[in-house]
Amino acid sequence: DIQMTQSPSSLSASVGDRVTITCRASQSISNYLNWYQQKPGKAPKLLIYAASSLQSGVPSRFSGSGSGTDFTLTISSLQPEDFATYYCQRSSTFGQGTKLEIK
Amino acid sequence: EEQLVESGGGLVQPGESLRLSCAASGFSIRSYWMSWVRQAPGKGLEWVANINEDESKKYYVDSVEGRFTISRDNAKNSLYLQMTSLRAEDTAVYYCVRPRLAYGYDAYDMWGQGIMVTVSS
């Protein structure tokens, strides 16, 4: 089975910061990588699909890149509403999550 | 408005059974692979099971294989998860999810609100 490993597991940042979260696959997955945002008590929300495609309605400060085994989610300028937990996903496997907290 | 609404959760004792339902509205599930994803309290997301459009293909995470059964009724626009021999480690919020595109695997762009299942004596 393919394993998905996110780093870091938690991250403290300030409003306006540029933030990058990494997801690594245990073997090549081409561009079959999705990113989700989850806020407490809410269902996850799709942000990025196919590694770099922005889901409709998602702000352009979110971007994704990568292919093969290494992927990144970047938030160009953190907004207060971006503090949440982020998950990468490939098919039936999710990363363990990255909790983004206010510094 | 397109939405998924789960029901059927609750508190059960270990070894008991429970059936979750997911009612879709605003679109037809007929063309979609549908899935269940769960999240234990304070933990990450875990894919549980999925089912193709005509029920000919069903897949499960190893930990529920043989205990859970996913099914669907396209005429009722509904998805189901029959859970038997429940264990404490099945305690979680269960989400019904739909992929972006019909007729295949894709990112999950629609999620239900989630339903809590608690297995405890």
PDB file of C-alpha atoms in Angstrom, chain A residues 1 34 36 38 42-46 49 55 87 89 91-96, chain B residues 37 39 43-47 62 95 100 105-109 111-114:
ATOM      1  CA  ASP A   1       0.000   0.000   0.000  1.00  0.00           C
ATOM      2  CA  ASN A  34      -5.487  16.171  -3.422  1.00  0.00           C
ATOM      3  CA  TYR A  36      -8.256  19.336   1.969  1.00  0.00           C
ATOM      4  CA  GLN A  38     -10.755  20.973   7.839  1.00  0.00           C
ATOM      5  CA  LYS A  42     -16.745  20.711  10.204  1.00  0.00           C
ATOM      6  CA  ALA A  43     -16.422  18.385   7.237  1.00  0.00           C
ATOM      7  CA  PRO A  44     -13.253  18.654   5.173  1.00  0.00           C
ATOM      8  CA  LYS A  45     -13.251  20.969   2.176  1.00  0.00           C
ATOM      9  CA  LEU A  46     -11.478  20.228  -1.092  1.00  0.00           C
ATOM     10  CA  TYR A  49      -7.054  18.357  -6.872  1.00  0.00           C
ATOM     11  CA  GLN A  55     -11.077  23.780  -6.751  1.00  0.00           C
ATOM     12  CA  TYR A  87      -4.741  16.790   4.742  1.00  0.00           C
ATOM     13  CA  GLN A  89      -4.904  12.407  -0.068  1.00  0.00           C
ATOM     14  CA  SER A  91      -7.156   7.662  -3.523  1.00  0.00           C
ATOM     15  CA  SER A  92      -7.943   5.702  -0.326  1.00  0.00           C
ATOM     16  CA  THR A  93      -5.028   7.060   1.691  1.00  0.00           C
ATOM     17  CA  PHE A  94      -4.890  10.301   3.637  1.00  0.00           C
ATOM     18  CA  GLY A  95      -1.868  11.930   5.163  1.00  0.00           C
ATOM     19  CA  GLN A  96      -1.886  12.286   8.923  1.00  0.00           C
TER      20      GLN A  96
ATOM     21  CA  VAL B  37     -14.730   8.263   5.272  1.00  0.00           C
ATOM     22  CA  GLN B  39     -12.602  10.346  11.665  1.00  0.00           C
ATOM     23  CA  LYS B  43      -7.602  11.851  14.861  1.00  0.00           C
ATOM     24  CA  GLY B  44      -7.141  12.136  11.120  1.00  0.00           C
ATOM     25  CA  LEU B  45      -9.271  11.064   8.198  1.00  0.00           C
ATOM     26  CA  GLU B  46      -9.602   7.396   7.290  1.00  0.00           C
ATOM     27  CA  TRP B  47     -11.219   6.074   4.133  1.00  0.00           C
ATOM     28  CA  ASP B  62      -8.722  -3.886   6.053  1.00  0.00           C
ATOM     29  CA  TYR B  95     -18.836  11.068   6.398  1.00  0.00           C
ATOM     30  CA  ARG B 100     -15.753  15.598  -8.312  1.00  0.00           C
ATOM     31  CA  TYR B 105     -12.086   7.937  -8.841  1.00  0.00           C
ATOM     32  CA  ASP B 106     -11.462  11.574  -8.097  1.00  0.00           C
ATOM     33  CA  ALA B 107     -11.039  14.034  -5.281  1.00  0.00           C
ATOM     34  CA  TYR B 108     -13.967  14.297  -2.880  1.00  0.00           C
ATOM     35  CA  ASP B 109     -15.693  17.595  -3.541  1.00  0.00           C
ATOM     36  CA  TRP B 111     -19.055  15.782   2.000  1.00  0.00           C
ATOM     37  CA  GLY B 112     -21.999  15.205   4.277  1.00  0.00           C
ATOM     38  CA  GLN B 113     -22.132  16.933   7.648  1.00  0.00           C
ATOM     39  CA  GLY B 114     -20.984  13.736   9.340  1.00  0.00           C
TER      40      GLY B 114
END
